[in-house]
Amino acid sequence: QVQVEESGGGLVQAGGSLRLSCTASGLPFGKAMAWFRQAPGGEREAVACIDWHGYTTYYPNSVKGRFTVSRDNAKNTMYLQMNSLKPEDTATYYCAADLAILTMFVCQASQDRTAWGQGTQVTVSS
């Protein structure tokens, strides 16, 4: 059974940076991972997705150029470097492992397979 755990959230001023980490245990070889976020009253959305080798990544326009996803499979860890943070980036950020679809244009979780972390809060003050 795949288990994931996030760390690294916190409070930061607009324009600042944060780095999130996600450690996955039991993740089979070849599985993609992703960061999703959900703001109060909003839907959960993918903000950064990465395949096993790091060859394919996905970012929505809202974070493109500011967020960078990476992973170190030897450490079973995925990272999200967030720069130039904006108040609208405030949300709970979730790590997800084993996705349904990942291309440069689409990133979707699987209702059956995707493992989710508990989430870590990111708050950006103006």
mmCIF file of N, CA and C in Angstrom:
data_model
loop_
_atom_site.group_PDB
_atom_site.id
_atom_site.type_symbol
_atom_site.label_atom_id
_atom_site.label_comp_id
_atom_site.label_asym_id
_atom_site.label_seq_id
_atom_site.Cartn_x
_atom_site.Cartn_y
_atom_site.Cartn_z
ATOM 1 N N GLN A 1 0.850 -1.191 0.000
ATOM 2 C CA GLN A 1 0.000 0.000 0.000
ATOM 3 C C GLN A 1 0.880 1.235 0.000
ATOM 4 N N VAL A 2 0.554 2.172 -0.897
ATOM 5 C CA VAL A 2 1.336 3.395 -1.013
ATOM 6 C C VAL A 2 0.911 4.385 0.064
ATOM 7 N N GLN A 3 1.891 4.982 0.712
ATOM 8 C CA GLN A 3 1.630 6.028 1.688
ATOM 9 C C GLN A 3 2.499 7.233 1.359
ATOM 10 N N VAL A 4 1.924 8.423 1.476
ATOM 11 C CA VAL A 4 2.667 9.643 1.187
ATOM 12 C C VAL A 4 2.474 10.624 2.327
ATOM 13 N N GLU A 5 3.483 11.446 2.535
ATOM 14 C CA GLU A 5 3.440 12.425 3.608
ATOM 15 C C GLU A 5 4.121 13.698 3.151
ATOM 16 N N GLU A 6 3.409 14.841 3.321
ATOM 17 C CA GLU A 6 3.952 16.137 2.928
ATOM 18 C C GLU A 6 4.598 16.841 4.109
ATOM 19 N N SER A 7 5.486 17.772 3.778
ATOM 20 C CA SER A 7 6.055 18.661 4.782
ATOM 21 C C SER A 7 6.503 19.940 4.097
ATOM 22 N N GLY A 8 6.667 21.002 4.899
ATOM 23 C CA GLY A 8 7.250 22.222 4.360
ATOM 24 C C GLY A 8 6.314 23.395 4.189
ATOM 25 N N GLY A 9 5.055 23.254 4.521
ATOM 26 C CA GLY A 9 4.144 24.376 4.391
ATOM 27 C C GLY A 9 4.426 25.438 5.434
ATOM 28 N N GLY A 10 3.706 26.556 5.336
ATOM 29 C CA GLY A 10 3.882 27.620 6.312
ATOM 30 C C GLY A 10 3.313 28.924 5.829
ATOM 31 N N LEU A 11 3.682 29.979 6.530
ATOM 32 C CA LEU A 11 3.216 31.335 6.230
ATOM 33 C C LEU A 11 4.361 32.108 5.596
ATOM 34 N N VAL A 12 4.071 32.771 4.492
ATOM 35 C CA VAL A 12 5.091 33.533 3.788
ATOM 36 C C VAL A 12 4.456 34.792 3.221
ATOM 37 N N GLN A 13 5.236 35.824 3.068
ATOM 38 C CA GLN A 13 4.738 37.051 2.466
ATOM 39 C C GLN A 13 4.701 36.930 0.946
ATOM 40 N N ALA A 14 3.836 37.701 0.341
ATOM 41 C CA ALA A 14 3.762 37.718 -1.121
ATOM 42 C C ALA A 14 5.132 38.039 -1.710
ATOM 43 N N GLY A 15 5.489 37.298 -2.746
ATOM 44 C CA GLY A 15 6.795 37.447 -3.369
ATOM 45 C C GLY A 15 7.842 36.501 -2.821
ATOM 46 N N GLY A 16 7.510 35.838 -1.719
ATOM 47 C CA GLY A 16 8.449 34.933 -1.085
ATOM 48 C C GLY A 16 8.435 33.545 -1.707
ATOM 49 N N SER A 17 9.193 32.646 -1.085
ATOM 50 C CA SER A 17 9.349 31.285 -1.594
ATOM 51 C C SER A 17 9.123 30.259 -0.492
ATOM 52 N N LEU A 18 8.688 29.096 -0.905
ATOM 53 C CA LEU A 18 8.565 27.938 -0.017
ATOM 54 C C LEU A 18 8.928 26.695 -0.812
ATOM 55 N N ARG A 19 9.410 25.682 -0.086
ATOM 56 C CA ARG A 19 9.701 24.395 -0.712
ATOM 57 C C ARG A 19 8.957 23.314 0.042
ATOM 58 N N LEU A 20 8.114 22.593 -0.673
ATOM 59 C CA LEU A 20 7.387 21.465 -0.098
ATOM 60 C C LEU A 20 8.090 20.167 -0.454
ATOM 61 N N SER A 21 7.973 19.210 0.442
ATOM 62 C CA SER A 21 8.527 17.871 0.208
ATOM 63 C C SER A 21 7.439 16.832 0.411
ATOM 64 N N CYS A 22 7.547 15.740 -0.318
ATOM 65 C CA CYS A 22 6.615 14.626 -0.165
ATOM 66 C C CYS A 22 7.403 13.329 -0.221
ATOM 67 N N THR A 23 7.280 12.553 0.818
ATOM 68 C CA THR A 23 7.946 11.261 0.869
ATOM 69 C C THR A 23 6.918 10.163 0.658
ATOM 70 N N ALA A 24 7.221 9.263 -0.267
ATOM 71 C CA ALA A 24 6.315 8.168 -0.594
ATOM 72 C C ALA A 24 6.940 6.847 -0.212
ATOM 73 N N SER A 25 6.153 5.992 0.406
ATOM 74 C CA SER A 25 6.616 4.642 0.709
ATOM 75 C C SER A 25 5.740 3.647 -0.030
ATOM 76 N N GLY A 26 6.362 2.575 -0.527
ATOM 77 C CA GLY A 26 5.604 1.547 -1.215
ATOM 78 C C GLY A 26 5.184 1.907 -2.625
ATOM 79 N N LEU A 27 5.766 2.948 -3.203
ATOM 80 C CA LEU A 27 5.370 3.372 -4.547
ATOM 81 C C LEU A 27 6.050 2.479 -5.582
ATOM 82 N N PRO A 28 5.271 1.813 -6.445
ATOM 83 C CA PRO A 28 5.876 0.945 -7.460
ATOM 84 C C PRO A 28 6.690 1.745 -8.468
ATOM 85 N N PHE A 29 7.631 1.057 -9.098
ATOM 86 C CA PHE A 29 8.454 1.670 -10.127
ATOM 87 C C PHE A 29 7.587 2.221 -11.252
ATOM 88 N N GLY A 30 7.962 3.408 -11.717
ATOM 89 C CA GLY A 30 7.318 3.963 -12.899
ATOM 90 C C GLY A 30 6.112 4.851 -12.654
ATOM 91 N N LYS A 31 5.728 5.049 -11.418
ATOM 92 C CA LYS A 31 4.504 5.795 -11.139
ATOM 93 C C LYS A 31 4.748 7.302 -11.060
ATOM 94 N N ALA A 32 3.850 8.051 -11.635
ATOM 95 C CA ALA A 32 3.918 9.512 -11.597
ATOM 96 C C ALA A 32 3.412 10.037 -10.256
ATOM 97 N N MET A 33 3.853 11.235 -9.938
ATOM 98 C CA MET A 33 3.419 11.893 -8.704
ATOM 99 C C MET A 33 3.002 13.319 -9.019
ATOM 100 N N ALA A 34 2.322 13.945 -8.075
ATOM 101 C CA ALA A 34 1.800 15.278 -8.333
ATOM 102 C C ALA A 34 1.545 16.040 -7.042
ATOM 103 N N TRP A 35 1.466 17.350 -7.188
ATOM 104 C CA TRP A 35 0.991 18.247 -6.145
ATOM 105 C C TRP A 35 -0.360 18.801 -6.592
ATOM 106 N N PHE A 36 -1.325 18.696 -5.722
ATOM 107 C CA PHE A 36 -2.620 19.324 -5.907
ATOM 108 C C PHE A 36 -2.799 20.354 -4.795
ATOM 109 N N ARG A 37 -3.724 21.264 -5.013
ATOM 110 C CA ARG A 37 -4.056 22.202 -3.945
ATOM 111 C C ARG A 37 -5.559 22.438 -3.932
ATOM 112 N N GLN A 38 -6.019 22.832 -2.761
ATOM 113 C CA GLN A 38 -7.439 23.142 -2.594
ATOM 114 C C GLN A 38 -7.567 24.317 -1.652
ATOM 115 N N ALA A 39 -8.165 25.387 -2.175
ATOM 116 C CA ALA A 39 -8.443 26.567 -1.367
ATOM 117 C C ALA A 39 -9.830 26.425 -0.741
ATOM 118 N N PRO A 40 -10.105 27.133 0.353
ATOM 119 C CA PRO A 40 -11.424 27.059 0.981
ATOM 120 C C PRO A 40 -12.524 27.385 -0.018
ATOM 121 N N GLY A 41 -13.503 26.482 -0.121
ATOM 122 C CA GLY A 41 -14.607 26.687 -1.034
ATOM 123 C C GLY A 41 -14.297 26.360 -2.469
ATOM 124 N N GLY A 42 -13.071 25.936 -2.746
ATOM 125 C CA GLY A 42 -12.683 25.642 -4.121
ATOM 126 C C GLY A 42 -12.515 24.153 -4.378
ATOM 127 N N GLU A 43 -12.284 23.826 -5.632
ATOM 128 C CA GLU A 43 -12.057 22.439 -6.000
ATOM 129 C C GLU A 43 -10.558 22.119 -5.937
ATOM 130 N N ARG A 44 -10.262 20.856 -5.771
ATOM 131 C CA ARG A 44 -8.867 20.429 -5.768
ATOM 132 C C ARG A 44 -8.340 20.475 -7.201
ATOM 133 N N GLU A 45 -7.189 21.118 -7.382
ATOM 134 C CA GLU A 45 -6.618 21.255 -8.716
ATOM 135 C C GLU A 45 -5.156 20.830 -8.710
ATOM 136 N N ALA A 46 -4.730 20.273 -9.827
ATOM 137 C CA ALA A 46 -3.331 19.899 -9.989
ATOM 138 C C ALA A 46 -2.505 21.151 -10.249
ATOM 139 N N VAL A 47 -1.384 21.291 -9.547
ATOM 140 C CA VAL A 47 -0.517 22.446 -9.767
ATOM 141 C C VAL A 47 0.868 22.048 -10.270
ATOM 142 N N ALA A 48 1.243 20.794 -10.104
ATOM 143 C CA ALA A 48 2.538 20.343 -10.618
ATOM 144 C C ALA A 48 2.549 18.824 -10.626
ATOM 145 N N CYS A 49 2.893 18.244 -11.764
ATOM 146 C CA CYS A 49 2.887 16.792 -11.911
ATOM 147 C C CYS A 49 4.179 16.367 -12.605
ATOM 148 N N ILE A 50 4.650 15.175 -12.251
ATOM 149 C CA ILE A 50 5.922 14.717 -12.790
ATOM 150 C C ILE A 50 5.918 13.205 -12.960
ATOM 151 N N ASP A 51 6.457 12.752 -14.091
ATOM 152 C CA ASP A 51 6.518 11.310 -14.290
ATOM 153 C C ASP A 51 7.722 10.732 -13.551
ATOM 154 N N TRP A 52 7.901 9.424 -13.677
ATOM 155 C CA TRP A 52 8.922 8.742 -12.890
ATOM 156 C C TRP A 52 10.322 9.300 -13.130
ATOM 157 N N HIS A 53 10.659 9.501 -14.405
ATOM 158 C CA HIS A 53 12.012 9.942 -14.746
ATOM 159 C C HIS A 53 12.169 11.460 -14.723
ATOM 160 N N GLY A 54 11.066 12.175 -14.605
ATOM 161 C CA GLY A 54 11.140 13.631 -14.651
ATOM 162 C C GLY A 54 11.145 14.188 -16.058
ATOM 163 N N TYR A 55 10.846 13.363 -17.045
ATOM 164 C CA TYR A 55 10.849 13.821 -18.442
ATOM 165 C C TYR A 55 9.590 14.622 -18.764
ATOM 166 N N THR A 56 8.490 14.256 -18.171
ATOM 167 C CA THR A 56 7.219 14.915 -18.441
ATOM 168 C C THR A 56 6.728 15.611 -17.187
ATOM 169 N N THR A 57 6.415 16.881 -17.334
ATOM 170 C CA THR A 57 5.841 17.645 -16.233
ATOM 171 C C THR A 57 4.626 18.402 -16.733
ATOM 172 N N TYR A 58 3.779 18.732 -15.804
ATOM 173 C CA TYR A 58 2.571 19.506 -16.115
ATOM 174 C C TYR A 58 2.453 20.627 -15.100
ATOM 175 N N TYR A 59 2.130 21.816 -15.585
ATOM 176 C CA TYR A 59 1.814 22.954 -14.734
ATOM 177 C C TYR A 59 0.640 23.702 -15.355
ATOM 178 N N PRO A 60 -0.318 24.120 -14.557
ATOM 179 C CA PRO A 60 -1.354 25.002 -15.098
ATOM 180 C C PRO A 60 -0.770 26.400 -15.309
ATOM 181 N N ASN A 61 -1.431 27.193 -16.109
ATOM 182 C CA ASN A 61 -0.923 28.540 -16.403
ATOM 183 C C ASN A 61 -0.769 29.384 -15.142
ATOM 184 N N SER A 62 -1.588 29.111 -14.151
ATOM 185 C CA SER A 62 -1.575 29.936 -12.941
ATOM 186 C C SER A 62 -0.260 29.852 -12.169
ATOM 187 N N VAL A 63 0.501 28.778 -12.365
ATOM 188 C CA VAL A 63 1.754 28.628 -11.620
ATOM 189 C C VAL A 63 2.965 28.493 -12.528
ATOM 190 N N LYS A 64 2.753 28.395 -13.817
ATOM 191 C CA LYS A 64 3.843 28.173 -14.759
ATOM 192 C C LYS A 64 4.873 29.303 -14.646
ATOM 193 N N GLY A 65 6.133 28.924 -14.562
ATOM 194 C CA GLY A 65 7.201 29.901 -14.414
ATOM 195 C C GLY A 65 7.508 30.261 -12.978
ATOM 196 N N ARG A 66 6.641 29.882 -12.054
ATOM 197 C CA ARG A 66 6.862 30.187 -10.620
ATOM 198 C C ARG A 66 7.096 28.923 -9.805
ATOM 199 N N PHE A 67 6.441 27.830 -10.169
ATOM 200 C CA PHE A 67 6.561 26.572 -9.442
ATOM 201 C C PHE A 67 7.414 25.596 -10.257
ATOM 202 N N THR A 68 8.202 24.804 -9.541
ATOM 203 C CA THR A 68 9.013 23.782 -10.182
ATOM 204 C C THR A 68 8.918 22.487 -9.383
ATOM 205 N N VAL A 69 8.531 21.421 -10.055
ATOM 206 C CA VAL A 69 8.434 20.115 -9.402
ATOM 207 C C VAL A 69 9.666 19.288 -9.776
ATOM 208 N N SER A 70 10.126 18.495 -8.828
ATOM 209 C CA SER A 70 11.254 17.595 -9.064
ATOM 210 C C SER A 70 11.095 16.382 -8.156
ATOM 211 N N ARG A 71 11.874 15.367 -8.416
ATOM 212 C CA ARG A 71 11.810 14.175 -7.558
ATOM 213 C C ARG A 71 13.175 13.510 -7.509
ATOM 214 N N ASP A 72 13.405 12.824 -6.408
ATOM 215 C CA ASP A 72 14.609 12.040 -6.196
ATOM 216 C C ASP A 72 14.146 10.643 -5.847
ATOM 217 N N ASN A 73 14.129 9.752 -6.827
ATOM 218 C CA ASN A 73 13.588 8.414 -6.606
ATOM 219 C C ASN A 73 14.432 7.602 -5.624
ATOM 220 N N ALA A 74 15.709 7.906 -5.532
ATOM 221 C CA ALA A 74 16.558 7.202 -4.564
ATOM 222 C C ALA A 74 16.123 7.509 -3.136
ATOM 223 N N LYS A 75 15.534 8.680 -2.940
ATOM 224 C CA LYS A 75 15.052 9.091 -1.608
ATOM 225 C C LYS A 75 13.539 8.972 -1.489
ATOM 226 N N ASN A 76 12.892 8.464 -2.538
ATOM 227 C CA ASN A 76 11.430 8.327 -2.537
ATOM 228 C C ASN A 76 10.749 9.663 -2.227
ATOM 229 N N THR A 77 11.292 10.739 -2.736
ATOM 230 C CA THR A 77 10.824 12.069 -2.370
ATOM 231 C C THR A 77 10.580 12.930 -3.606
ATOM 232 N N MET A 78 9.501 13.689 -3.554
ATOM 233 C CA MET A 78 9.161 14.680 -4.576
ATOM 234 C C MET A 78 9.180 16.049 -3.901
ATOM 235 N N TYR A 79 9.553 17.064 -4.671
ATOM 236 C CA TYR A 79 9.648 18.418 -4.150
ATOM 237 C C TYR A 79 8.806 19.372 -4.983
ATOM 238 N N LEU A 80 8.410 20.472 -4.364
ATOM 239 C CA LEU A 80 7.761 21.564 -5.080
ATOM 240 C C LEU A 80 8.400 22.864 -4.611
ATOM 241 N N GLN A 81 9.157 23.480 -5.497
ATOM 242 C CA GLN A 81 9.736 24.780 -5.222
ATOM 243 C C GLN A 81 8.774 25.843 -5.714
ATOM 244 N N MET A 82 8.317 26.686 -4.796
ATOM 245 C CA MET A 82 7.346 27.722 -5.131
ATOM 246 C C MET A 82 7.996 29.082 -4.919
ATOM 247 N N ASN A 83 8.111 29.831 -5.999
ATOM 248 C CA ASN A 83 8.699 31.166 -5.957
ATOM 249 C C ASN A 83 7.656 32.211 -6.334
ATOM 250 N N SER A 84 7.961 33.451 -6.029
ATOM 251 C CA SER A 84 7.069 34.568 -6.361
ATOM 252 C C SER A 84 5.635 34.273 -5.933
ATOM 253 N N LEU A 85 5.480 33.821 -4.722
ATOM 254 C CA LEU A 85 4.165 33.414 -4.234
ATOM 255 C C LEU A 85 3.202 34.581 -4.169
ATOM 256 N N LYS A 86 1.940 34.278 -4.439
ATOM 257 C CA LYS A 86 0.874 35.270 -4.447
ATOM 258 C C LYS A 86 -0.173 34.875 -3.410
ATOM 259 N N PRO A 87 -0.955 35.838 -2.933
ATOM 260 C CA PRO A 87 -2.023 35.490 -1.977
ATOM 261 C C PRO A 87 -2.976 34.428 -2.525
ATOM 262 N N GLU A 88 -3.188 34.420 -3.825
ATOM 263 C CA GLU A 88 -4.091 33.416 -4.404
ATOM 264 C C GLU A 88 -3.492 32.007 -4.422
ATOM 265 N N ASP A 89 -2.242 31.870 -4.042
ATOM 266 C CA ASP A 89 -1.647 30.540 -3.893
ATOM 267 C C ASP A 89 -1.982 29.919 -2.533
ATOM 268 N N THR A 90 -2.614 30.698 -1.677
ATOM 269 C CA THR A 90 -3.004 30.188 -0.367
ATOM 270 C C THR A 90 -3.964 29.016 -0.517
ATOM 271 N N ALA A 91 -3.599 27.878 0.070
ATOM 272 C CA ALA A 91 -4.405 26.663 -0.058
ATOM 273 C C ALA A 91 -3.762 25.563 0.785
ATOM 274 N N THR A 92 -4.483 24.457 0.893
ATOM 275 C CA THR A 92 -3.880 23.242 1.407
ATOM 276 C C THR A 92 -3.298 22.483 0.228
ATOM 277 N N TYR A 93 -2.043 22.115 0.341
ATOM 278 C CA TYR A 93 -1.349 21.429 -0.742
ATOM 279 C C TYR A 93 -1.234 19.939 -0.404
ATOM 280 N N TYR A 94 -1.623 19.118 -1.375
ATOM 281 C CA TYR A 94 -1.649 17.676 -1.190
ATOM 282 C C TYR A 94 -0.672 16.990 -2.146
ATOM 283 N N CYS A 95 0.009 16.020 -1.631
ATOM 284 C CA CYS A 95 0.843 15.150 -2.457
ATOM 285 C C CYS A 95 -0.005 13.981 -2.940
ATOM 286 N N ALA A 96 0.185 13.582 -4.180
ATOM 287 C CA ALA A 96 -0.543 12.460 -4.758
ATOM 288 C C ALA A 96 0.442 11.556 -5.490
ATOM 289 N N ALA A 97 0.246 10.262 -5.337
ATOM 290 C CA ALA A 97 1.125 9.288 -5.992
ATOM 291 C C ALA A 97 0.300 8.287 -6.784
ATOM 292 N N ASP A 98 0.780 7.986 -7.996
ATOM 293 C CA ASP A 98 0.114 7.053 -8.904
ATOM 294 C C ASP A 98 -1.108 7.719 -9.536
ATOM 295 N N LEU A 99 -0.889 8.411 -10.643
ATOM 296 C CA LEU A 99 -1.919 9.194 -11.304
ATOM 297 C C LEU A 99 -2.623 8.388 -12.388
ATOM 298 N N ALA A 100 -3.768 8.908 -12.816
ATOM 299 C CA ALA A 100 -4.498 8.285 -13.920
ATOM 300 C C ALA A 100 -3.938 8.730 -15.267
ATOM 301 N N ILE A 101 -3.677 10.029 -15.388
ATOM 302 C CA ILE A 101 -3.223 10.594 -16.662
ATOM 303 C C ILE A 101 -2.175 11.657 -16.373
ATOM 304 N N LEU A 102 -1.082 11.639 -17.140
ATOM 305 C CA LEU A 102 -0.112 12.727 -17.086
ATOM 306 C C LEU A 102 0.456 12.963 -18.476
ATOM 307 N N THR A 103 0.206 14.177 -19.003
ATOM 308 C CA THR A 103 0.874 14.651 -20.212
ATOM 309 C C THR A 103 1.278 16.085 -19.934
ATOM 310 N N MET A 104 1.833 16.748 -20.908
ATOM 311 C CA MET A 104 2.187 18.160 -20.730
ATOM 312 C C MET A 104 0.948 19.021 -20.568
ATOM 313 N N PHE A 105 -0.219 18.475 -20.941
ATOM 314 C CA PHE A 105 -1.435 19.278 -20.971
ATOM 315 C C PHE A 105 -2.494 18.823 -19.987
ATOM 316 N N VAL A 106 -2.338 17.631 -19.460
ATOM 317 C CA VAL A 106 -3.355 17.069 -18.577
ATOM 318 C C VAL A 106 -2.686 16.330 -17.423
ATOM 319 N N CYS A 107 -3.252 16.513 -16.236
ATOM 320 C CA CYS A 107 -2.802 15.755 -15.071
ATOM 321 C C CYS A 107 -4.038 15.440 -14.248
ATOM 322 N N GLN A 108 -4.343 14.161 -14.087
ATOM 323 C CA GLN A 108 -5.532 13.742 -13.352
ATOM 324 C C GLN A 108 -5.204 12.607 -12.398
ATOM 325 N N ALA A 109 -5.823 12.689 -11.243
ATOM 326 C CA ALA A 109 -5.699 11.615 -10.271
ATOM 327 C C ALA A 109 -6.664 10.491 -10.614
ATOM 328 N N SER A 110 -6.375 9.322 -10.086
ATOM 329 C CA SER A 110 -7.252 8.171 -10.246
ATOM 330 C C SER A 110 -8.120 8.026 -9.007
ATOM 331 N N GLN A 111 -9.391 7.781 -9.216
ATOM 332 C CA GLN A 111 -10.277 7.577 -8.073
ATOM 333 C C GLN A 111 -9.957 6.287 -7.337
ATOM 334 N N ASP A 112 -9.359 5.338 -8.053
ATOM 335 C CA ASP A 112 -9.127 4.029 -7.456
ATOM 336 C C ASP A 112 -7.712 3.864 -6.918
ATOM 337 N N ARG A 113 -6.722 4.424 -7.606
ATOM 338 C CA ARG A 113 -5.328 4.098 -7.304
ATOM 339 C C ARG A 113 -4.558 5.189 -6.577
ATOM 340 N N THR A 114 -4.911 6.442 -6.800
ATOM 341 C CA THR A 114 -4.076 7.530 -6.287
ATOM 342 C C THR A 114 -4.063 7.565 -4.763
ATOM 343 N N ALA A 115 -2.855 7.619 -4.214
ATOM 344 C CA ALA A 115 -2.674 7.754 -2.768
ATOM 345 C C ALA A 115 -2.468 9.227 -2.437
ATOM 346 N N TRP A 116 -3.119 9.694 -1.407
ATOM 347 C CA TRP A 116 -3.079 11.105 -1.020
ATOM 348 C C TRP A 116 -2.440 11.274 0.350
ATOM 349 N N GLY A 117 -1.732 12.391 0.505
ATOM 350 C CA GLY A 117 -1.240 12.758 1.817
ATOM 351 C C GLY A 117 -2.305 13.513 2.588
ATOM 352 N N GLN A 118 -1.976 13.902 3.803
ATOM 353 C CA GLN A 118 -2.910 14.612 4.668
ATOM 354 C C GLN A 118 -3.014 16.085 4.301
ATOM 355 N N GLY A 119 -2.032 16.586 3.591
ATOM 356 C CA GLY A 119 -2.048 17.985 3.188
ATOM 357 C C GLY A 119 -1.193 18.852 4.094
ATOM 358 N N THR A 120 -0.673 19.922 3.519
ATOM 359 C CA THR A 120 0.095 20.899 4.287
ATOM 360 C C THR A 120 -0.374 22.293 3.884
ATOM 361 N N GLN A 121 -0.554 23.144 4.870
ATOM 362 C CA GLN A 121 -1.126 24.469 4.617
ATOM 363 C C GLN A 121 -0.053 25.431 4.136
ATOM 364 N N VAL A 122 -0.382 26.156 3.086
ATOM 365 C CA VAL A 122 0.456 27.247 2.597
ATOM 366 C C VAL A 122 -0.388 28.515 2.640
ATOM 367 N N THR A 123 0.092 29.509 3.346
ATOM 368 C CA THR A 123 -0.612 30.776 3.465
ATOM 369 C C THR A 123 0.314 31.894 3.007
ATOM 370 N N VAL A 124 -0.163 32.673 2.046
ATOM 371 C CA VAL A 124 0.622 33.777 1.508
ATOM 372 C C VAL A 124 -0.074 35.077 1.885
ATOM 373 N N SER A 125 0.598 35.885 2.641
ATOM 374 C CA SER A 125 0.017 37.153 3.094
ATOM 375 C C SER A 125 0.385 38.268 2.122
ATOM 376 N N SER A 126 -0.532 39.233 1.999
ATOM 377 C CA SER A 126 -0.307 40.349 1.064
ATOM 378 C C SER A 126 0.407 41.506 1.740
#
